[in-house]
Amino acid sequence: MPETRPEIPNVYDAEPIPAAAMEEVTRLLSTGDLFRYTAPENAPVSLLEREFAALLGTKYALAVSSCSAALFLSLKALDLPRDATVLIPAFTFAAVPSSIVHAECQPVLVECGADYRLDMADFEAKLPQADAVIISHMRGHTSDMDAIMALCETADVPVIEDAAHSLGTTWHGRNIGTIGRLGCFSFQSYKLINAGEGGIMVTDDADLVARAVIMSGAYEHAWSKHDVPAEAMRTWQNRLPLYNLRLSNLSAAIIRPQLPELARRVRDGRRNHDHVAAMLNASPWLRVPEKLEPEERAPDSIQFNLEAMSEDQITAFAAAAAARGVKVQIFGRSTDNARAYWNWQFLDRDWDLPRTRAMLMRACDVRLPARLTPEECSIVAGELVAAAEDAMTSGGGAVAAE
Ligand SMILES: *Cc1c(COP(=O)(O)O)cnc(C)c1O
């Protein structure tokens, strides 16, 4: 007895790039001016840096090839010695410990709780061994930045914010990514601004940005095309390696027209998230953790925990959701998940973090792009709630739902 099903919205497709990008890309292609340092001034990458710094309210911005590159350059800019210890949350993307390995430092993983945020007791316990800290605002979830900054200031440990997925999020009204010494953002396609690939770092520290500018590949006097004090640049000229992690003008041309879209994407993403969260929280088996009070989110996905479900029921839930057309990723259960720390086998040592592991085995991830309408979000949420019902009522609803 086939019943008619609402059409499940596609949550993977990107939204179109604003038409204004096309004109600029055509202009760049017709002149061949793709390298950021060819034009005497106002290259698209330079304009992007100026606009992004103004948008975030920081003194400096440096556009690079990815957020991973920005994290690597941040560590290098801090001039950490080889094998320096860098604290990171155990719940993050594999690119984060990778950037630490790339910088020849040692990551130390800190437990995260069921609300996806840093476990502050474990953070405080591990801070005395730290030379630096990277706070990953994973999936945009902001840890207690007041407590983190207070502890790190007292301990004199620099904080890098991995805000790859947090553009538009604020903490006490202040932009995430501008609270630590350096902040790093991504323009990879699954983030709020999509250039395929790309990243940017922000800071108020002239010396740090000068070092990062040179190492990003500003050879000879290319640095004079950056809005960075010449004095700081002259200090570091020829004294640092060039890693060539620059951004192309084409990417900047695709990013710049999306900056004015940001406020709308943040507003719609938050609306979608909060709408779906309310529907999921009405189920006894699905729980969306509360944000911390000072945070205003900018989500393009939703995470929720499965509660009071056995292992078999969790398996049944994922199957039932898939049968209903909504793909749910349970971080710790999907094979080779790059956000499950035990899959980071490139690290020197094995980590055992029971709290983080327990969270990852029950935490679900569903994309919820800002372009979805509230009606489409209701469909997604409705199917998730129904999938939990399927899993928790005997007989295996997943089959009956076919
Ligand atoms: C996407 C992401 C990164 C990596 O960004 P890239 O630009 O792809 O290098 C790092 N950290 C977090 C939290 C991310 O979501």
CSV table of C-alpha atoms and ligand atoms in Angstrom, one decimal:
chain,number,residue,atom,x,y,z
A,1,MET,CA,0.0,0.0,0.0
A,2,PRO,CA,2.3,2.8,-1.2
A,3,GLU,CA,1.5,6.1,0.4
A,4,THR,CA,2.5,9.3,-1.2
A,5,ARG,CA,5.6,10.8,0.3
A,6,PRO,CA,6.7,14.4,0.4
A,7,GLU,CA,9.6,15.1,-1.8
A,8,ILE,CA,12.8,15.1,0.2
A,9,PRO,CA,14.9,18.3,-0.5
A,10,ASN,CA,18.4,17.8,-1.7
A,11,VAL,CA,20.7,19.0,1.1
A,12,TYR,CA,23.9,18.6,-0.8
A,13,ASP,CA,23.5,20.9,-3.8
A,14,ALA,CA,25.2,24.3,-3.5
A,15,GLU,CA,23.4,27.5,-4.1
A,16,PRO,CA,24.3,29.4,-7.3
A,17,ILE,CA,27.2,31.9,-7.3
A,18,PRO,CA,25.9,35.4,-7.6
A,19,ALA,CA,25.7,36.6,-11.2
A,20,ALA,CA,28.2,39.4,-10.5
A,21,ALA,CA,31.0,36.9,-10.3
A,22,MET,CA,30.5,35.9,-13.9
A,23,GLU,CA,31.4,39.3,-15.2
A,24,GLU,CA,34.5,39.5,-13.2
A,25,VAL,CA,35.6,36.0,-14.0
A,26,THR,CA,35.1,36.8,-17.7
A,27,ARG,CA,37.2,39.9,-17.4
A,28,LEU,CA,40.0,38.0,-15.7
A,29,LEU,CA,39.9,35.3,-18.3
A,30,SER,CA,40.0,37.8,-21.1
A,31,THR,CA,43.1,39.5,-19.6
A,32,GLY,CA,44.7,36.3,-18.2
A,33,ASP,CA,45.4,38.3,-15.0
A,34,LEU,CA,45.0,35.4,-12.5
A,35,PHE,CA,48.0,35.9,-10.3
A,36,ARG,CA,47.4,38.1,-7.2
A,37,TYR,CA,50.7,40.0,-7.6
A,38,THR,CA,50.6,40.9,-11.3
A,39,ALA,CA,48.5,44.0,-11.1
A,40,PRO,CA,50.1,47.1,-9.5
A,41,GLU,CA,47.3,47.4,-7.0
A,42,ASN,CA,43.7,46.4,-6.2
A,43,ALA,CA,43.9,42.8,-7.5
A,44,PRO,CA,40.8,40.8,-6.6
A,45,VAL,CA,42.7,38.9,-3.9
A,46,SER,CA,43.8,42.3,-2.3
A,47,LEU,CA,40.3,43.7,-2.5
A,48,LEU,CA,39.0,40.5,-0.9
A,49,GLU,CA,41.4,40.9,2.0
A,50,ARG,CA,40.4,44.5,2.5
A,51,GLU,CA,36.7,43.7,2.4
A,52,PHE,CA,37.0,40.7,4.7
A,53,ALA,CA,39.0,42.6,7.3
A,54,ALA,CA,36.4,45.3,7.2
A,55,LEU,CA,33.6,42.8,7.5
A,56,LEU,CA,35.1,41.1,10.5
A,57,GLY,CA,36.5,44.2,12.1
A,58,THR,CA,40.1,43.2,12.2
A,59,LYS,CA,43.2,45.1,11.1
A,60,TYR,CA,44.6,42.5,8.8
A,61,ALA,CA,43.5,39.6,6.6
A,62,LEU,CA,45.5,37.2,4.4
A,63,ALA,CA,43.8,35.1,1.8
A,64,VAL,CA,45.3,31.7,1.1
A,65,SER,CA,44.6,28.4,-0.6
A,66,SER,CA,42.6,26.8,2.2
A,67,CYS,CA,41.7,27.0,5.9
A,68,SER,CA,44.2,24.2,6.5
A,69,ALA,CA,46.9,26.5,4.9
A,70,ALA,CA,45.8,29.3,7.2
A,71,LEU,CA,46.1,27.1,10.3
A,72,PHE,CA,49.5,25.9,9.2
A,73,LEU,CA,50.7,29.5,8.5
A,74,SER,CA,49.2,30.6,11.9
A,75,LEU,CA,51.3,28.0,13.7
A,76,LYS,CA,54.4,29.0,11.7
A,77,ALA,CA,53.7,32.7,12.3
A,78,LEU,CA,53.7,32.1,16.0
A,79,ASP,CA,57.3,30.7,15.6
A,80,LEU,CA,56.6,27.6,17.6
A,81,PRO,CA,59.7,25.4,18.1
A,82,ARG,CA,59.7,22.0,16.6
A,83,ASP,CA,57.7,19.5,18.6
A,84,ALA,CA,55.8,22.3,20.4
A,85,THR,CA,52.5,21.1,21.9
A,86,VAL,CA,49.3,22.4,20.4
A,87,LEU,CA,46.0,21.6,22.2
A,88,ILE,CA,43.0,20.9,19.9
A,89,PRO,CA,39.5,19.5,20.6
A,90,ALA,CA,39.3,15.8,20.0
A,91,PHE,CA,36.1,16.6,18.0
A,92,THR,CA,37.4,18.3,14.9
A,93,PHE,CA,38.1,17.7,11.2
A,94,ALA,CA,41.3,15.7,10.3
A,95,ALA,CA,42.7,18.8,8.6
A,96,VAL,CA,43.3,20.4,12.0
A,97,PRO,CA,45.7,17.8,13.5
A,98,SER,CA,47.2,17.5,10.0
A,99,SER,CA,48.1,21.2,10.0
A,100,ILE,CA,49.9,20.6,13.3
A,101,VAL,CA,51.8,17.7,11.9
A,102,HIS,CA,52.7,19.8,8.9
A,103,ALA,CA,54.1,22.5,11.2
A,104,GLU,CA,56.2,19.8,12.9
A,105,CYS,CA,54.4,20.3,16.2
A,106,GLN,CA,52.6,17.8,18.4
A,107,PRO,CA,48.8,17.8,18.8
A,108,VAL,CA,47.3,17.1,22.3
A,109,LEU,CA,43.6,16.1,22.1
A,110,VAL,CA,41.2,17.5,24.6
A,111,GLU,CA,37.9,15.8,25.5
A,112,CYS,CA,34.6,17.2,24.1
A,113,GLY,CA,31.2,16.8,25.8
A,114,ALA,CA,27.8,15.7,24.6
A,115,ASP,CA,27.2,19.3,23.6
A,116,TYR,CA,30.1,19.0,21.1
A,117,ARG,CA,32.1,21.7,22.9
A,118,LEU,CA,35.4,21.5,24.8
A,119,ASP,CA,35.4,19.8,28.1
A,120,MET,CA,36.8,22.7,30.2
A,121,ALA,CA,38.1,20.5,33.0
A,122,ASP,CA,40.2,18.5,30.6
A,123,PHE,CA,41.3,21.7,28.8
A,124,GLU,CA,42.4,23.2,32.0
A,125,ALA,CA,44.2,20.0,33.0
A,126,LYS,CA,46.1,19.9,29.7
A,127,LEU,CA,46.8,23.6,29.3
A,128,PRO,CA,50.1,23.6,31.4
A,129,GLN,CA,51.8,21.4,28.7
A,130,ALA,CA,50.6,23.7,25.8
A,131,ASP,CA,52.7,26.0,23.7
A,132,ALA,CA,49.6,27.0,21.6
A,133,VAL,CA,45.9,26.2,21.4
A,134,ILE,CA,43.7,25.8,18.3
A,135,ILE,CA,40.1,26.1,19.2
A,136,SER,CA,38.0,24.4,16.4
A,137,HIS,CA,34.5,25.7,16.5
A,138,MET,CA,33.4,22.4,15.1
A,139,ARG,CA,30.3,22.6,12.9
A,140,GLY,CA,30.1,26.1,14.2
A,141,HIS,CA,29.6,25.1,17.9
A,142,THR,CA,31.3,27.6,20.0
A,143,SER,CA,33.1,26.5,23.2
A,144,ASP,CA,33.2,28.7,26.2
A,145,MET,CA,35.5,31.4,24.8
A,146,ASP,CA,35.3,33.5,28.0
A,147,ALA,CA,36.8,30.7,30.0
A,148,ILE,CA,39.3,29.7,27.3
A,149,MET,CA,40.6,33.2,26.8
A,150,ALA,CA,40.9,33.8,30.5
A,151,LEU,CA,42.9,30.6,31.1
A,152,CYS,CA,45.1,31.1,28.0
A,153,GLU,CA,45.8,34.8,28.9
A,154,THR,CA,46.8,33.7,32.4
A,155,ALA,CA,49.0,30.9,31.1
A,156,ASP,CA,50.3,33.2,28.2
A,157,VAL,CA,49.4,30.6,25.6
A,158,PRO,CA,48.4,32.0,22.1
A,159,VAL,CA,44.9,31.0,20.8
A,160,ILE,CA,44.3,30.3,17.1
A,161,GLU,CA,40.6,30.1,16.3
A,162,ASP,CA,39.7,27.5,13.6
A,163,ALA,CA,36.5,29.3,12.4
A,164,ALA,CA,36.4,27.4,9.1
A,165,HIS,CA,32.7,26.7,9.7
A,166,SER,CA,31.8,29.6,11.9
A,167,LEU,CA,31.7,32.6,9.6
A,168,GLY,CA,28.9,34.8,10.8
A,169,THR,CA,28.8,33.3,14.3
A,170,THR,CA,29.1,35.8,17.2
A,171,TRP,CA,30.1,35.5,20.8
A,172,HIS,CA,28.8,38.4,23.0
A,173,GLY,CA,28.2,40.1,19.7
A,174,ARG,CA,31.8,39.8,18.6
A,175,ASN,CA,32.7,37.9,15.5
A,176,ILE,CA,34.0,34.4,16.0
A,177,GLY,CA,37.6,34.2,14.6
A,178,THR,CA,38.5,37.7,16.0
A,179,ILE,CA,38.7,36.6,19.7
A,180,GLY,CA,42.0,34.7,19.6
A,181,ARG,CA,45.4,36.0,18.3
A,182,LEU,CA,44.6,34.6,14.8
A,183,GLY,CA,41.4,33.4,13.2
A,184,CYS,CA,41.1,31.1,10.2
A,185,PHE,CA,38.2,30.6,7.8
A,186,SER,CA,37.4,28.3,4.9
A,187,PHE,CA,35.8,29.0,1.5
A,188,GLN,CA,35.6,25.3,0.6
A,189,SER,CA,32.2,24.4,-0.9
A,190,TYR,CA,30.6,23.0,2.2
A,191,LYS,CA,31.1,26.3,4.1
A,192,LEU,CA,28.9,29.4,4.2
A,193,ILE,CA,30.9,31.0,1.3
A,194,ASN,CA,31.8,28.7,-1.5
A,195,ALA,CA,34.7,29.1,-3.8
A,196,GLY,CA,35.4,25.4,-4.2
A,197,GLU,CA,38.6,25.9,-2.3
A,198,GLY,CA,40.1,28.8,-0.4
A,199,GLY,CA,40.8,30.2,3.1
A,200,ILE,CA,41.6,33.4,4.9
A,201,MET,CA,43.3,34.3,8.2
A,202,VAL,CA,42.6,37.4,10.3
A,203,THR,CA,44.6,39.1,13.1
A,204,ASP,CA,45.3,42.5,14.6
A,205,ASP,CA,49.0,41.6,15.1
A,206,ALA,CA,51.2,43.3,12.5
A,207,ASP,CA,54.2,41.0,13.2
A,208,LEU,CA,52.2,37.8,12.9
A,209,VAL,CA,50.5,38.8,9.7
A,210,ALA,CA,53.9,40.0,8.2
A,211,ARG,CA,55.4,36.6,8.9
A,212,ALA,CA,52.3,34.8,7.4
A,213,VAL,CA,52.3,37.1,4.3
A,214,ILE,CA,55.9,36.2,3.5
A,215,MET,CA,55.5,32.5,4.2
A,216,SER,CA,52.3,32.4,2.1
A,217,GLY,CA,54.5,33.2,-0.9
A,218,ALA,CA,55.0,37.0,-1.0
A,219,TYR,CA,58.5,36.8,-2.6
A,220,GLU,CA,60.7,39.8,-3.2
A,221,HIS,CA,58.7,43.0,-2.7
A,222,ALA,CA,55.2,41.5,-3.3
A,223,TRP,CA,54.6,42.3,0.3
A,224,SER,CA,54.2,46.0,-0.6
A,225,LYS,CA,50.8,45.0,-2.2
A,226,HIS,CA,49.5,44.0,1.3
A,227,ASP,CA,47.9,46.5,3.7
A,228,VAL,CA,50.6,45.6,6.3
A,229,PRO,CA,53.0,48.0,7.9
A,230,ALA,CA,56.2,48.1,5.8
A,231,GLU,CA,58.4,48.1,9.0
A,232,ALA,CA,57.1,44.7,10.0
A,233,MET,CA,57.5,43.3,6.5
A,234,ARG,CA,61.1,44.5,6.3
A,235,THR,CA,61.9,42.8,9.5
A,236,TRP,CA,61.0,39.4,8.0
A,237,GLN,CA,62.0,39.8,4.4
A,238,ASN,CA,64.3,36.9,3.3
A,239,ARG,CA,64.3,35.4,6.7
A,240,LEU,CA,61.4,33.0,6.3
A,241,PRO,CA,60.7,30.1,3.9
A,242,LEU,CA,58.1,30.6,1.1
A,243,TYR,CA,55.4,27.9,1.2
A,244,ASN,CA,53.4,29.3,-1.7
A,245,LEU,CA,49.9,28.9,-0.4
A,246,ARG,CA,48.5,31.9,-2.3
A,247,LEU,CA,44.9,32.3,-3.5
A,248,SER,CA,44.1,32.9,-7.2
A,249,ASN,CA,42.3,36.0,-8.4
A,250,LEU,CA,39.7,33.7,-9.9
A,251,SER,CA,38.8,32.4,-6.4
A,252,ALA,CA,38.6,35.9,-5.0
A,253,ALA,CA,36.3,36.9,-7.9
A,254,ILE,CA,34.0,34.1,-6.9
A,255,ILE,CA,34.1,34.9,-3.1
A,256,ARG,CA,33.7,38.7,-3.2
A,257,PRO,CA,30.1,38.9,-4.5
A,258,GLN,CA,29.1,36.3,-1.8
A,259,LEU,CA,30.2,38.6,1.1
A,260,PRO,CA,27.0,40.7,0.8
A,261,GLU,CA,25.0,37.5,0.9
A,262,LEU,CA,26.4,36.5,4.2
A,263,ALA,CA,23.9,38.2,6.4
A,264,ARG,CA,21.0,36.6,4.6
A,265,ARG,CA,22.6,33.1,4.7
A,266,VAL,CA,23.3,33.5,8.4
A,267,ARG,CA,19.7,34.6,9.1
A,268,ASP,CA,18.1,31.8,7.0
A,269,GLY,CA,20.5,29.2,8.3
A,270,ARG,CA,19.7,30.1,11.9
A,271,ARG,CA,16.0,30.1,11.1
A,272,ASN,CA,16.2,26.6,9.5
A,273,HIS,CA,18.3,25.2,12.3
A,274,ASP,CA,16.1,26.5,15.1
A,275,HIS,CA,13.0,25.3,13.3
A,276,VAL,CA,14.3,21.8,12.8
A,277,ALA,CA,15.8,21.8,16.4
A,278,ALA,CA,12.3,22.5,17.9
A,279,MET,CA,10.8,19.6,15.9
A,280,LEU,CA,13.6,17.2,16.8
A,281,ASN,CA,13.5,18.1,20.5
A,282,ALA,CA,9.8,17.2,20.6
A,283,SER,CA,10.9,13.5,20.1
A,284,PRO,CA,11.9,11.7,23.2
A,285,TRP,CA,14.8,10.1,21.4
A,286,LEU,CA,16.4,13.1,19.6
A,287,ARG,CA,18.1,15.9,21.4
A,288,VAL,CA,19.7,19.1,20.0
A,289,PRO,CA,22.1,20.4,22.6
A,290,GLU,CA,21.6,24.0,23.7
A,291,LYS,CA,24.2,26.6,22.6
A,292,LEU,CA,26.0,28.6,25.2
A,293,GLU,CA,24.3,31.8,26.2
A,294,PRO,CA,26.7,34.4,24.5
A,295,GLU,CA,26.7,32.5,21.2
A,296,GLU,CA,24.6,33.5,18.1
A,297,ARG,CA,24.9,30.7,15.6
A,298,ALA,CA,25.3,30.7,11.8
A,299,PRO,CA,24.6,27.1,11.1
A,300,ASP,CA,24.3,25.3,7.7
A,301,SER,CA,23.8,21.9,9.3
A,302,ILE,CA,22.3,20.4,12.4
A,303,GLN,CA,23.7,18.0,15.0
A,304,PHE,CA,21.7,16.0,17.4
A,305,ASN,CA,22.2,13.2,19.9
A,306,LEU,CA,20.3,9.9,19.9
A,307,GLU,CA,19.0,9.3,23.4
A,308,ALA,CA,17.9,6.1,25.2
A,309,MET,CA,18.6,4.0,22.1
A,310,SER,CA,20.5,0.7,22.1
A,311,GLU,CA,23.2,0.0,19.6
A,312,ASP,CA,20.7,-1.9,17.5
A,313,GLN,CA,18.1,0.9,17.7
A,314,ILE,CA,20.8,3.4,16.5
A,315,THR,CA,21.5,1.1,13.6
A,316,ALA,CA,17.7,0.8,12.9
A,317,PHE,CA,17.3,4.6,13.1
A,318,ALA,CA,20.0,5.3,10.5
A,319,ALA,CA,18.5,2.7,8.2
A,320,ALA,CA,15.0,4.1,8.7
A,321,ALA,CA,16.1,7.6,8.0
A,322,ALA,CA,17.9,6.4,4.8
A,323,ALA,CA,14.8,4.5,3.8
A,324,ARG,CA,12.9,7.8,4.2
A,325,GLY,CA,15.3,9.6,2.0
A,326,VAL,CA,17.3,11.5,4.7
A,327,LYS,CA,20.9,10.5,5.0
A,328,VAL,CA,22.1,10.8,8.6
A,329,GLN,CA,25.8,10.6,9.4
A,330,ILE,CA,26.6,9.3,12.9
A,331,PHE,CA,30.1,10.6,13.3
A,332,GLY,CA,31.6,7.7,15.1
A,333,ARG,CA,29.8,5.0,13.1
A,334,SER,CA,30.4,5.9,9.5
A,335,THR,CA,33.5,4.1,8.1
A,336,ASP,CA,36.6,6.2,7.9
A,337,ASN,CA,34.9,9.4,9.2
A,338,ALA,CA,37.5,12.2,9.1
A,339,ARG,CA,35.9,13.7,12.3
A,340,ALA,CA,36.5,10.5,14.4
A,341,TYR,CA,39.8,10.9,16.1
A,342,TRP,CA,40.6,7.2,16.1
A,343,ASN,CA,40.9,7.5,12.3
A,344,TRP,CA,43.8,10.0,12.5
A,345,GLN,CA,46.3,7.1,12.3
A,346,PHE,CA,49.0,9.5,11.0
A,347,LEU,CA,49.4,10.7,14.6
A,348,ASP,CA,52.4,9.4,16.6
A,349,ARG,CA,50.3,8.0,19.3
A,350,ASP,CA,46.8,6.5,19.9
A,351,TRP,CA,44.4,8.6,21.9
A,352,ASP,CA,41.7,7.3,24.2
A,353,LEU,CA,39.1,9.9,25.0
A,354,PRO,CA,36.0,8.2,26.4
A,355,ARG,CA,33.7,11.2,26.6
A,356,THR,CA,34.4,12.3,23.1
A,357,ARG,CA,34.0,8.7,21.8
A,358,ALA,CA,30.7,8.3,23.6
A,359,MET,CA,29.4,11.5,22.0
A,360,LEU,CA,30.6,10.6,18.5
A,361,MET,CA,28.8,7.2,18.7
A,362,ARG,CA,25.5,9.0,19.2
A,363,ALA,CA,25.9,12.3,17.5
A,364,CYS,CA,24.1,12.7,14.1
A,365,ASP,CA,25.0,15.1,11.4
A,366,VAL,CA,22.5,16.4,8.8
A,367,ARG,CA,23.2,19.2,6.3
A,368,LEU,CA,20.7,22.0,6.4
A,369,PRO,CA,21.7,24.6,3.8
A,370,ALA,CA,20.4,28.2,4.2
A,371,ARG,CA,18.7,28.0,0.8
A,372,LEU,CA,16.1,25.5,2.2
A,373,THR,CA,12.7,26.8,2.9
A,374,PRO,CA,11.0,26.3,6.3
A,375,GLU,CA,8.6,23.9,4.5
A,376,GLU,CA,11.5,21.8,3.2
A,377,CYS,CA,13.1,21.9,6.7
A,378,SER,CA,9.8,20.6,8.1
A,379,ILE,CA,9.9,17.6,5.7
A,380,VAL,CA,13.5,16.7,6.8
A,381,ALA,CA,12.7,17.1,10.5
A,382,GLY,CA,9.5,15.1,10.1
A,383,GLU,CA,11.2,12.2,8.5
A,384,LEU,CA,13.9,12.2,11.2
A,385,VAL,CA,11.3,12.1,14.0
A,386,ALA,CA,9.4,9.4,12.1
A,387,ALA,CA,12.6,7.4,11.6
A,388,ALA,CA,13.2,7.5,15.4
A,389,GLU,CA,9.6,6.2,15.9
A,390,ASP,CA,10.3,3.4,13.3
A,391,ALA,CA,13.5,2.4,15.2
A,392,MET,CA,11.8,2.4,18.6
A,393,THR,CA,8.7,0.5,17.7
A,394,SER,CA,9.1,-3.2,17.4
A,395,GLY,CA,9.0,-4.8,14.0
A,396,GLY,CA,11.5,-2.6,12.3
A,397,GLY,CA,9.7,0.4,10.8
A,398,ALA,CA,12.4,0.9,8.2
A,399,VAL,CA,10.9,-1.9,6.1
A,400,ALA,CA,7.3,-0.9,6.6
A,401,ALA,CA,8.2,2.6,5.5
A,402,GLU,CA,9.4,1.4,2.1
B,1,LIG,C1,36.3,22.6,6.6
B,1,LIG,C2,37.1,22.6,7.9
B,1,LIG,C3,38.5,22.8,7.9
B,1,LIG,C4,39.3,22.7,6.7
B,1,LIG,O1,39.1,23.7,5.8
B,1,LIG,P1,39.8,23.6,4.3
B,1,LIG,O2,39.5,25.0,3.7
B,1,LIG,O3,39.1,22.6,3.5
B,1,LIG,O4,41.2,23.4,4.5
B,1,LIG,C5,39.1,22.9,9.2
B,1,LIG,N1,38.4,22.9,10.3
B,1,LIG,C6,37.0,22.8,10.3
B,1,LIG,C7,36.3,22.9,11.6
B,1,LIG,C8,36.3,22.7,9.1
B,1,LIG,O5,35.0,22.6,9.1
